[in-house]
PDB file of C-alpha atoms and ligand atoms in Angstrom:
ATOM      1  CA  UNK A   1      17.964   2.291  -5.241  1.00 86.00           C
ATOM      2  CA  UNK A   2      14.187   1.792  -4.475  1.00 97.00           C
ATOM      3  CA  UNK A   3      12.954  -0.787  -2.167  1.00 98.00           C
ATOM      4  CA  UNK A   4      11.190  -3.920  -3.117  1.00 98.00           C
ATOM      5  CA  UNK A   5       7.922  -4.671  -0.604  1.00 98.00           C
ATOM      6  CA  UNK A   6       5.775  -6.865  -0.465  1.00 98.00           C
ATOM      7  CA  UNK A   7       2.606  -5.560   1.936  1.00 99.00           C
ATOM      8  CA  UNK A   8      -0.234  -7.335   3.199  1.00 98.00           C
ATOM      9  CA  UNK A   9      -3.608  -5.231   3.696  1.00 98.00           C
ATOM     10  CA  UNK A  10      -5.856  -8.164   6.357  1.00 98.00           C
ATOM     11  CA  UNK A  11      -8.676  -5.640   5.519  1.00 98.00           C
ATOM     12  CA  UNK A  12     -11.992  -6.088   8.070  1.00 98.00           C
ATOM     13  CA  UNK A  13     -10.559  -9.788   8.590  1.00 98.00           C
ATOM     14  CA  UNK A  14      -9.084 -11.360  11.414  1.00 98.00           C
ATOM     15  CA  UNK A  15      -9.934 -11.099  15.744  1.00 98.00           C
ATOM     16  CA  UNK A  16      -7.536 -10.263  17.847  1.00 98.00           C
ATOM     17  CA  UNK A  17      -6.492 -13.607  18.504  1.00 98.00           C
ATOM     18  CA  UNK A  18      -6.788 -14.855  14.901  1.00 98.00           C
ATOM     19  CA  UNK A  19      -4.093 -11.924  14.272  1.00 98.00           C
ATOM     20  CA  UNK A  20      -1.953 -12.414  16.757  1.00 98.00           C
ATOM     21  CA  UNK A  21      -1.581 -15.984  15.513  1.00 98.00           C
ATOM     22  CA  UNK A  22      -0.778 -14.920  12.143  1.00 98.00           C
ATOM     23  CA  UNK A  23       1.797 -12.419  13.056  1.00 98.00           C
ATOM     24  CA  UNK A  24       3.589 -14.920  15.260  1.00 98.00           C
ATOM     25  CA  UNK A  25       3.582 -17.354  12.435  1.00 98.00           C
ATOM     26  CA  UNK A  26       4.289 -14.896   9.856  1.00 98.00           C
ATOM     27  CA  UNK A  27       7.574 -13.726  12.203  1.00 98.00           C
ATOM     28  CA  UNK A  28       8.520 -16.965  12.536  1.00 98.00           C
ATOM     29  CA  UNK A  29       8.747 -17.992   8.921  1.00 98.00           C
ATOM     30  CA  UNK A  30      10.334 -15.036   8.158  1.00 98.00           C
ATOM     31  CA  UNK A  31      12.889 -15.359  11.487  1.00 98.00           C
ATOM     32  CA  UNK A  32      13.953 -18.995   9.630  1.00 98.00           C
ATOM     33  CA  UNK A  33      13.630 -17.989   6.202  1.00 98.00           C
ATOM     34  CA  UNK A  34      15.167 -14.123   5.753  1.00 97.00           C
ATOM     35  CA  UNK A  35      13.196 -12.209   3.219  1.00 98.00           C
ATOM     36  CA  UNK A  36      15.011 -10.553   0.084  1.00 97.00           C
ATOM     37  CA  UNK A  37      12.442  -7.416   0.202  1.00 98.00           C
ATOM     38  CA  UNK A  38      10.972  -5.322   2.751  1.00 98.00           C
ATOM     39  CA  UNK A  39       8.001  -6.962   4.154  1.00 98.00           C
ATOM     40  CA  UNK A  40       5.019  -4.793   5.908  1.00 99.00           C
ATOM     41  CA  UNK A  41       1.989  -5.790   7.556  1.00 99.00           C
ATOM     42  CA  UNK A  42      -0.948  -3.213   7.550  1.00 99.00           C
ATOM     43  CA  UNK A  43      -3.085  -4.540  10.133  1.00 99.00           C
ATOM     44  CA  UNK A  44      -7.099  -3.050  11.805  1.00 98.00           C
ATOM     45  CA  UNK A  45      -6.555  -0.700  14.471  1.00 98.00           C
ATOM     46  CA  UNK A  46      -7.222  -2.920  17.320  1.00 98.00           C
ATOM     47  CA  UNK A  47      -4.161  -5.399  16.570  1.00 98.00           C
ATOM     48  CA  UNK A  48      -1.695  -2.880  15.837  1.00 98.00           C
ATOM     49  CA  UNK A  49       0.071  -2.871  19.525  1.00 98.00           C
ATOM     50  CA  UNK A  50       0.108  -6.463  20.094  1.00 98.00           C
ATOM     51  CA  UNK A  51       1.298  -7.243  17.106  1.00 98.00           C
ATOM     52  CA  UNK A  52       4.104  -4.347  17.010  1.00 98.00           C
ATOM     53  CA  UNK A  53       5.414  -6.627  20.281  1.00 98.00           C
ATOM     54  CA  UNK A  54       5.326  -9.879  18.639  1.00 97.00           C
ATOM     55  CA  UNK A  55       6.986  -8.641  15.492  1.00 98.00           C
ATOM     56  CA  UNK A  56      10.888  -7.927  14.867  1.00 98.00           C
ATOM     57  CA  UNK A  57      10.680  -5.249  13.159  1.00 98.00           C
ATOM     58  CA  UNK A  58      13.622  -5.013  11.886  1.00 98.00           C
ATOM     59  CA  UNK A  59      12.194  -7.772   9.448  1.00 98.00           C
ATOM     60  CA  UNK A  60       8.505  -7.128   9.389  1.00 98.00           C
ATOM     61  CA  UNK A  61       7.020  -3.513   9.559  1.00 98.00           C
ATOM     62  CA  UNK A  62       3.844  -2.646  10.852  1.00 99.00           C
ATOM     63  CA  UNK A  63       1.100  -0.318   9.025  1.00 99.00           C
ATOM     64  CA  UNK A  64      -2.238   0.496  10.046  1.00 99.00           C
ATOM     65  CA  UNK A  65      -5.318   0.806   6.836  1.00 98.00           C
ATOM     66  CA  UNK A  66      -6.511   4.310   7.877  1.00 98.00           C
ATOM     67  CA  UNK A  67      -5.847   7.147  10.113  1.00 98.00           C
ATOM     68  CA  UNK A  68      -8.615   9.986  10.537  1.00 98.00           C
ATOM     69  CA  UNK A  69      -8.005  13.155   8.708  1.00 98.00           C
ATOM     70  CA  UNK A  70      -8.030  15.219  11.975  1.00 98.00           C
ATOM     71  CA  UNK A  71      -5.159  15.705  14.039  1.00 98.00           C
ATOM     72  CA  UNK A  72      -7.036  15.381  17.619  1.00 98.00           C
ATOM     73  CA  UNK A  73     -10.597  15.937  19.598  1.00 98.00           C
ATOM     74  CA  UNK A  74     -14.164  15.112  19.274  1.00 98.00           C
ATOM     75  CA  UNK A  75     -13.961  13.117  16.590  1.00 98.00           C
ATOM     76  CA  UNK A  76     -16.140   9.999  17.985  1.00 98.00           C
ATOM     77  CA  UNK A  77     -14.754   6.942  16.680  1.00 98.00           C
ATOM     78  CA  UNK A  78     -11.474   8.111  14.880  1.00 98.00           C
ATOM     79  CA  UNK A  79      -8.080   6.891  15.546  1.00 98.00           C
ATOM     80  CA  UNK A  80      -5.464   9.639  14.667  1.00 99.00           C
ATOM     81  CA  UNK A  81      -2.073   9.258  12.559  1.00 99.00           C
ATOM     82  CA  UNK A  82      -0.245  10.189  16.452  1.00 99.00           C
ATOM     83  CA  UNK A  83      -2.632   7.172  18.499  1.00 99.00           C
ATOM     84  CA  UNK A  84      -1.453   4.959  15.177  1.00 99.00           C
ATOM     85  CA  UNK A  85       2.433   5.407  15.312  1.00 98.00           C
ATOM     86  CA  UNK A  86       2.371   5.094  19.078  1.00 98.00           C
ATOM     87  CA  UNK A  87       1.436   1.696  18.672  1.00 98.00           C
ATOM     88  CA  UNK A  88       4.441   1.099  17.255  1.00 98.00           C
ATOM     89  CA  UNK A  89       3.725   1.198  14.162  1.00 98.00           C
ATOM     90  CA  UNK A  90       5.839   2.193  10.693  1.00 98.00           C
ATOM     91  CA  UNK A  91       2.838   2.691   8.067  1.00 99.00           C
ATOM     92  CA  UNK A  92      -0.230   3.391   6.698  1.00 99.00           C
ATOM     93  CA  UNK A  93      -2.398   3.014   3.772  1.00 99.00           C
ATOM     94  CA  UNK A  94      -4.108   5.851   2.670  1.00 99.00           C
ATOM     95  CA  UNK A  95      -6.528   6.212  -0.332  1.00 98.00           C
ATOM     96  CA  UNK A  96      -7.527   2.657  -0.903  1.00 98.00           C
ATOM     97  CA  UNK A  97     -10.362   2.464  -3.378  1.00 98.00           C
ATOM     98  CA  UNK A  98     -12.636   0.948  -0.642  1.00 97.00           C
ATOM     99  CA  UNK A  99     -12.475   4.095   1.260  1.00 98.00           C
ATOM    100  CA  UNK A 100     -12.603   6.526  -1.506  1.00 98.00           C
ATOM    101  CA  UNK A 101     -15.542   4.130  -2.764  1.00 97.00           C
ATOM    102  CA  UNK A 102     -17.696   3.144   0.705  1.00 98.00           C
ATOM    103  CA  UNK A 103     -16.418   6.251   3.122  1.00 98.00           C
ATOM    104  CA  UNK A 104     -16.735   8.680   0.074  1.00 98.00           C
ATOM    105  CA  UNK A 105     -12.918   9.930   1.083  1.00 98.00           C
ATOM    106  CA  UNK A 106     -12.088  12.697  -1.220  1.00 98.00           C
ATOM    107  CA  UNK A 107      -8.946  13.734  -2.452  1.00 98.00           C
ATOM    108  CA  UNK A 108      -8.785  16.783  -0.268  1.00 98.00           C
ATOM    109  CA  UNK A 109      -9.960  14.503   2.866  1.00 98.00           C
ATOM    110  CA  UNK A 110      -6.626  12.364   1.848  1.00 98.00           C
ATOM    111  CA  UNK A 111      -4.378  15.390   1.083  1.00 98.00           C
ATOM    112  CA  UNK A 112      -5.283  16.029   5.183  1.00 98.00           C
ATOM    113  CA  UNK A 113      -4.331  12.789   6.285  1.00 98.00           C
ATOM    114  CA  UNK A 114      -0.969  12.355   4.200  1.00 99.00           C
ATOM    115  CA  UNK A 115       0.244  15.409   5.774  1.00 98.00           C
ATOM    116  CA  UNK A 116      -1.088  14.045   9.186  1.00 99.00           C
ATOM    117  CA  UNK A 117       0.652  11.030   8.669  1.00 99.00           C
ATOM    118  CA  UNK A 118       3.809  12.415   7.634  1.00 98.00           C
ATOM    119  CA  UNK A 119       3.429  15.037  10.666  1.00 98.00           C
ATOM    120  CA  UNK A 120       3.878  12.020  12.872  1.00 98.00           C
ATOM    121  CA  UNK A 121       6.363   9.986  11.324  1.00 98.00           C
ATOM    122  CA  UNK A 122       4.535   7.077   9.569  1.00 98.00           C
ATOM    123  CA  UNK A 123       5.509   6.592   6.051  1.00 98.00           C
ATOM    124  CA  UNK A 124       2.430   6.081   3.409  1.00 99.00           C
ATOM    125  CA  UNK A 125       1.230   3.320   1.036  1.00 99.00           C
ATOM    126  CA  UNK A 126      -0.846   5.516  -1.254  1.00 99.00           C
ATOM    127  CA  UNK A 127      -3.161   3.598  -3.121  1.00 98.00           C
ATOM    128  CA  UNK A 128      -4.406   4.484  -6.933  1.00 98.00           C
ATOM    129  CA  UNK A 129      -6.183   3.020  -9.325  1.00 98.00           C
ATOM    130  CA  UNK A 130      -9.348   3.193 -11.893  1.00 97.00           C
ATOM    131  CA  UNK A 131     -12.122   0.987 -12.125  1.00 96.00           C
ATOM    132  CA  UNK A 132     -13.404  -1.145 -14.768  1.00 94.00           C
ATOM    133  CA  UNK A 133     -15.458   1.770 -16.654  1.00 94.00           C
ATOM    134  CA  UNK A 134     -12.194   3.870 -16.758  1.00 96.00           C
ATOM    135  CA  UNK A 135     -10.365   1.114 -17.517  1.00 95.00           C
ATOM    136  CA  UNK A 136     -12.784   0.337 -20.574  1.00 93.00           C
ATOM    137  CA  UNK A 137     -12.642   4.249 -21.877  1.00 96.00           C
ATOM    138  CA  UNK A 138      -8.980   3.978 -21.547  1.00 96.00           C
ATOM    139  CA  UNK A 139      -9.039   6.604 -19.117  1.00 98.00           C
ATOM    140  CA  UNK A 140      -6.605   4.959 -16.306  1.00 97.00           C
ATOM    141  CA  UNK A 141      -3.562   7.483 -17.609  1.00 98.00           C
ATOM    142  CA  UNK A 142      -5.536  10.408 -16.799  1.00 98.00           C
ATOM    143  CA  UNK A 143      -7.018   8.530 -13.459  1.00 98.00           C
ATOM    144  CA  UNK A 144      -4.173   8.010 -11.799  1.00 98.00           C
ATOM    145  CA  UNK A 145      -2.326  11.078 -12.864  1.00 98.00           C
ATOM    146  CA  UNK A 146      -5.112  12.858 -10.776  1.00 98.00           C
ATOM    147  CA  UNK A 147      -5.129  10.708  -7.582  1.00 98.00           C
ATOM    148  CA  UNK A 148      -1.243  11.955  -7.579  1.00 98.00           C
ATOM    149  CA  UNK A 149      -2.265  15.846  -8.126  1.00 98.00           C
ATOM    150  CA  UNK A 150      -5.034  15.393  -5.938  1.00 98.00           C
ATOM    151  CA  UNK A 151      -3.434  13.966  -2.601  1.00 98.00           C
ATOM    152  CA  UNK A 152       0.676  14.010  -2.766  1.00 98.00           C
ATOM    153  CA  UNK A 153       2.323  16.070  -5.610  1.00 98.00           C
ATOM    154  CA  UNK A 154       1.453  19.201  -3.093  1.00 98.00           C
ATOM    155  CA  UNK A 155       4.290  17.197  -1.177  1.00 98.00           C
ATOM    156  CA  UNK A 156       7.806  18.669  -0.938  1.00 98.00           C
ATOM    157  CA  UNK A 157      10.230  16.262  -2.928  1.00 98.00           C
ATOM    158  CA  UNK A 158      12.244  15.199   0.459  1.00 98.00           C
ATOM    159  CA  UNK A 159       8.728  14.381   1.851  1.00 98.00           C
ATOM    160  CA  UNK A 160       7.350  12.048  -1.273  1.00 98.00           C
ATOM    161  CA  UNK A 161      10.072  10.090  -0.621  1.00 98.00           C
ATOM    162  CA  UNK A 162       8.192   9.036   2.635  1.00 98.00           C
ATOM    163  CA  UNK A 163       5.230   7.439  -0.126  1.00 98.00           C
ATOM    164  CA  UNK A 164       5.542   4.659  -1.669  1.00 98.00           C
ATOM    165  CA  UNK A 165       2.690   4.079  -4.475  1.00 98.00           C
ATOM    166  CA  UNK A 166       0.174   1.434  -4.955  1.00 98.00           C
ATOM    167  CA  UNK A 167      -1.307   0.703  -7.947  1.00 98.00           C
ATOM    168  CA  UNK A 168      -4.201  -1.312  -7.897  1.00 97.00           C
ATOM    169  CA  UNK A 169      -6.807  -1.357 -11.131  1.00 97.00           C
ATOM    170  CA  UNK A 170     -10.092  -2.138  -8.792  1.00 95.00           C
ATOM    171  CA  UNK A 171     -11.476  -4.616 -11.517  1.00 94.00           C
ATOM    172  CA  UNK A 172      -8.410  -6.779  -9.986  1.00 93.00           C
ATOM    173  CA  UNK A 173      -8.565  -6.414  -6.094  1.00 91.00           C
ATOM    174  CA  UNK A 174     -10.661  -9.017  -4.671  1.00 88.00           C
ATOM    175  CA  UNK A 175     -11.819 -10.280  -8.076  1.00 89.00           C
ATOM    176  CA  UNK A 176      -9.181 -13.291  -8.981  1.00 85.00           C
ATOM    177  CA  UNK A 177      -8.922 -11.209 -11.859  1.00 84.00           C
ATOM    178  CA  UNK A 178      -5.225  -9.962 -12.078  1.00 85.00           C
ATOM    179  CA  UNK A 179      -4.245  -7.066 -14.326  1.00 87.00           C
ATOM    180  CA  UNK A 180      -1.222  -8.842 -16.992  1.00 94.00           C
ATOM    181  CA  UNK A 181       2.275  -8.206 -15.992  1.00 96.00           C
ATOM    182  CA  UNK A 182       2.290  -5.728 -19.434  1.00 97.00           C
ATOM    183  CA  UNK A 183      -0.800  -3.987 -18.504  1.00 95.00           C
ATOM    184  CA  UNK A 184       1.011  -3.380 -14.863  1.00 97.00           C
ATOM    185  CA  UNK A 185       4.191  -2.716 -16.652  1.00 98.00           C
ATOM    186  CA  UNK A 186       2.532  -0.268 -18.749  1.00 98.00           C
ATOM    187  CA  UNK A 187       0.986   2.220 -16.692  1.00 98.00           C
ATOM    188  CA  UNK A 188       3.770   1.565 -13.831  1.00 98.00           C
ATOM    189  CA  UNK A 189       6.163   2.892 -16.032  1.00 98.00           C
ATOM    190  CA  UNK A 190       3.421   5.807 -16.691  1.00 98.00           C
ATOM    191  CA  UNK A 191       3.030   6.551 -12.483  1.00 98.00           C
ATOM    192  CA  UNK A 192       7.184   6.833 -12.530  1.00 98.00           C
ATOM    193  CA  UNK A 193       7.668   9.382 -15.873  1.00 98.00           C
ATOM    194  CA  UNK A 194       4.717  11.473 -13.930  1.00 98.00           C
ATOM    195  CA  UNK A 195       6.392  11.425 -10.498  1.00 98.00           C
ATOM    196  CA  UNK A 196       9.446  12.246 -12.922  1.00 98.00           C
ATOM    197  CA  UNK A 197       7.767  15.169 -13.979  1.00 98.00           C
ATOM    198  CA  UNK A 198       7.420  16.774 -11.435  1.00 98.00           C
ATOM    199  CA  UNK A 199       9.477  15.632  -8.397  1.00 98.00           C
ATOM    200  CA  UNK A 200      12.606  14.592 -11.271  1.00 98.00           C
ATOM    201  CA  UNK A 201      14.398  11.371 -11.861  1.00 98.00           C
ATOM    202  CA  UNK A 202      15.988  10.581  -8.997  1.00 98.00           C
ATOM    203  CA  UNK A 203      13.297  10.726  -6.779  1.00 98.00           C
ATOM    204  CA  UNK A 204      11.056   8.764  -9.327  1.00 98.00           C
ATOM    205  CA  UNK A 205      14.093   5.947  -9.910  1.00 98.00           C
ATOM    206  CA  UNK A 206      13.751   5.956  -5.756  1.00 98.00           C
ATOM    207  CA  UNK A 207      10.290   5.723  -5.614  1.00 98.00           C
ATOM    208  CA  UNK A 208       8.649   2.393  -4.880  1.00 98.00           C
ATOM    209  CA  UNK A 209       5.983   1.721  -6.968  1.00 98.00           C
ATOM    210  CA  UNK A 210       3.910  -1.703  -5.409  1.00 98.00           C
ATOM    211  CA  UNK A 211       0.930  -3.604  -7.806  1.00 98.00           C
ATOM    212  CA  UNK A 212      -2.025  -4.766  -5.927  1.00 97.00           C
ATOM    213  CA  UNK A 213      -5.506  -6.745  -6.931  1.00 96.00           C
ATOM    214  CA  UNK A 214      -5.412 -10.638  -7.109  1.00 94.00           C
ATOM    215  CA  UNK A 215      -2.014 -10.687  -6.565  1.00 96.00           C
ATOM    216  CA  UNK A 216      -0.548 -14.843  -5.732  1.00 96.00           C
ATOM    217  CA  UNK A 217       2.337 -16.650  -5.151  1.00 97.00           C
ATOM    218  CA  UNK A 218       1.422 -17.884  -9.006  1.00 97.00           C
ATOM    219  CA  UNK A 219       1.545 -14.582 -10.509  1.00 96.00           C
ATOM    220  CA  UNK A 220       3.846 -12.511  -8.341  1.00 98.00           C
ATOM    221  CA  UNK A 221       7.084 -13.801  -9.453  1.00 98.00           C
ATOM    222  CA  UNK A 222       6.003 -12.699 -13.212  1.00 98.00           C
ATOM    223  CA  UNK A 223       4.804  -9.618 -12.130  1.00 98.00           C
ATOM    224  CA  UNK A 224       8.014  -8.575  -9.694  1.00 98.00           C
ATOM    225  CA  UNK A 225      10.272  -9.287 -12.556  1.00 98.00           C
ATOM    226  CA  UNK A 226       9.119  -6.017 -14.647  1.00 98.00           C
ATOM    227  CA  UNK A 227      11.482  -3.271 -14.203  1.00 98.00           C
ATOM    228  CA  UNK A 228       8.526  -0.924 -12.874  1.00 98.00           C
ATOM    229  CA  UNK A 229       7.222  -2.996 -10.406  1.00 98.00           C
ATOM    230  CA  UNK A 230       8.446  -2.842  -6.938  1.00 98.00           C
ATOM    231  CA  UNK A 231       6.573  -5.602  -5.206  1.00 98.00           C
ATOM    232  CA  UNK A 232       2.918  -5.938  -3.963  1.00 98.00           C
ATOM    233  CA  UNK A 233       0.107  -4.853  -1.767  1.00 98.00           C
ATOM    234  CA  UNK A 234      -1.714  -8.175  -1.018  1.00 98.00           C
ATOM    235  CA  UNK A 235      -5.391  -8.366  -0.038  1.00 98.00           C
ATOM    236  CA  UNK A 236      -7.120 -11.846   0.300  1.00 97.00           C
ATOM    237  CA  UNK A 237      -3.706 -13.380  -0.260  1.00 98.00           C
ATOM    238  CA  UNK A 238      -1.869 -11.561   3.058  1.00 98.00           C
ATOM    239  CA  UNK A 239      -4.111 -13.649   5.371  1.00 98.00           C
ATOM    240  CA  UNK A 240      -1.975 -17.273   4.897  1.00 98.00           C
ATOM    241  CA  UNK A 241       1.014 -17.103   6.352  1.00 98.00           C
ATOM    242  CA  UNK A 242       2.193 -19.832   3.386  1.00 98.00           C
ATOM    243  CA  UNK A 243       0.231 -17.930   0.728  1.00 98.00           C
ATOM    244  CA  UNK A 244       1.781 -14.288   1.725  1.00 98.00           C
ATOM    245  CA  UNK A 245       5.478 -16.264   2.312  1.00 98.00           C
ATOM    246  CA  UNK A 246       5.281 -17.442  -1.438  1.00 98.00           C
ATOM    247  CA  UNK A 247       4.355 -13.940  -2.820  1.00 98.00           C
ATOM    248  CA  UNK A 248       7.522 -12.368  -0.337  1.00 98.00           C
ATOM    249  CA  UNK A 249       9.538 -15.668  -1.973  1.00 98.00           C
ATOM    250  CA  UNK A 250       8.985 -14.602  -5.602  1.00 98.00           C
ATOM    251  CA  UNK A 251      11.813 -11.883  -4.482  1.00 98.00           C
ATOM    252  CA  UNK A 252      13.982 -14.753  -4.338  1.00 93.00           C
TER     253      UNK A 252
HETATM  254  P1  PGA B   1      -6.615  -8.507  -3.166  1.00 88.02           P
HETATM  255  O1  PGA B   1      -6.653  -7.028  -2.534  1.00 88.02           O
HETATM  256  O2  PGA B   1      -5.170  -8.949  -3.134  1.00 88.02           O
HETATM  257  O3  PGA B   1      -7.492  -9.323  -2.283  1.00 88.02           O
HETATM  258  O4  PGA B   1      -7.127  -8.380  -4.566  1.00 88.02           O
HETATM  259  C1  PGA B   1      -5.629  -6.103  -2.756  1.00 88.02           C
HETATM  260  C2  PGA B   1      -5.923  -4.811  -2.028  1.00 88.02           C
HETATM  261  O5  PGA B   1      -7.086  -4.359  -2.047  1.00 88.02           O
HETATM  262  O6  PGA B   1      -5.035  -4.200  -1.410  1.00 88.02           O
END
């Protein structure tokens, strides 16, 4: 059966320290208080080792929010998918809608930095989603059927397993606005018969398929209980230890 996850993405947010503090409060909740879902914690790149030592992993995993689409070399400023699993870390989220929006990645740029990722080991949280202009024309079907084709249904089936999907309609990440738990439903169910379609049922019954954008403790447990939805990828919302606890509690 699929897993259920609840992810935080901190985003630009947080120092060092800040994190740190976080993490070790986040572990410790979670030490006292055993989560019924898998719980991952996508981090900046400067946090990821110290936090990979402060975290028991076997409760919490560890994701990074990018990797660069090269493997190695003169690539001033990157950080590869190899320099992001040595930290220790499990994940990473590729194709968020801020990078395809502000850093203009492409689906060919992500197609390169799935396979990257996978190359190395780190399993992906592969955002999709359609703005509020698709959303309006009714075009969010067609949308997210192409962020699949463009970036991960070139995947072998035993490596989509690795992926687990985000959906997040970016009219509802950062806005308060939250898409209803039948308009999630709806075009979760959609992402699944396409990943049925092509990879079969099994692997799309096995696929997790996570909602993000203005997802709260108040609206999670609603959301979670449709049959399509797997958990969350949490934004604003991930960087409270008691506000990401009571999203990770609506599993409960
Ligand atoms: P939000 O962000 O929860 O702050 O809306 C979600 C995301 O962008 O992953």
């Amino acid at each position: 059966m699929r897993k259920k996850i609840v992810a935080g993405n901190w985003k630009m947010n947080k120092n060092l320290q800040e994190g740190i503090e976080l993490a070790k409060e986040l572990n410790e909740a979670l030490a006292a208080d055993k989560p019924n879902c898998d719980v991952v914690i996508c981090t900046p790149f400067i946090h990821l080792a110290k936090v990979s030592d402060i975290i028991d992993h076997s409760v919490i995993g560890l994701g990074a929010e990018n990797c660069a689409d090269k493997a190695k070399g003169a690539f001033t400023g990157e950080v590869s998918a190899e320099m992001v699993k040595s930290t220790g870390a499990e994940y990473v989220i590729l194709g968020h809608s801020e990078r395809r929006e502000y850093y203009n990645e492409t689906p060919e740029i992500l197609k390169e930095k799935v396979l990257l990722a996978l190359e190395n080991g780190l399993k992906v949280i592969f955002c999709i989603g359609e703005s509020l202009e698709q959303r309006e024309a009714n075009q969010q079907n067609e949308v997210v059927k192409a962020e699949l084709e463009g970036s991960v249904f070139n995947l072998s089936a035993e490596d989509f397993q690795k992926i687990v999907i985000a959906y997040e309609p970016i009219w509802a990440i950062g806005t308060g606005k939250t898409a209803t738990s039948d308009q999630a439903e709806e075009i979760h169910a959609y992402i699944r018969s396409v990943i049925e379609q092509k990879y079969g049922k099994e692997v799309a019954d096995n696929t997790s398929i996570l909602y993000g954008g203005s997802c709260k403790a108040s609206n999670a447990p609603e959301l979670f209980a449709k049959p399509d939805i797997d958990g969350g990828l949490i934004g604003g919302a991930s960087l409270k230890c008691a506000d990401f606890k009571g999203i990770i509690d609506a599993w409960k």
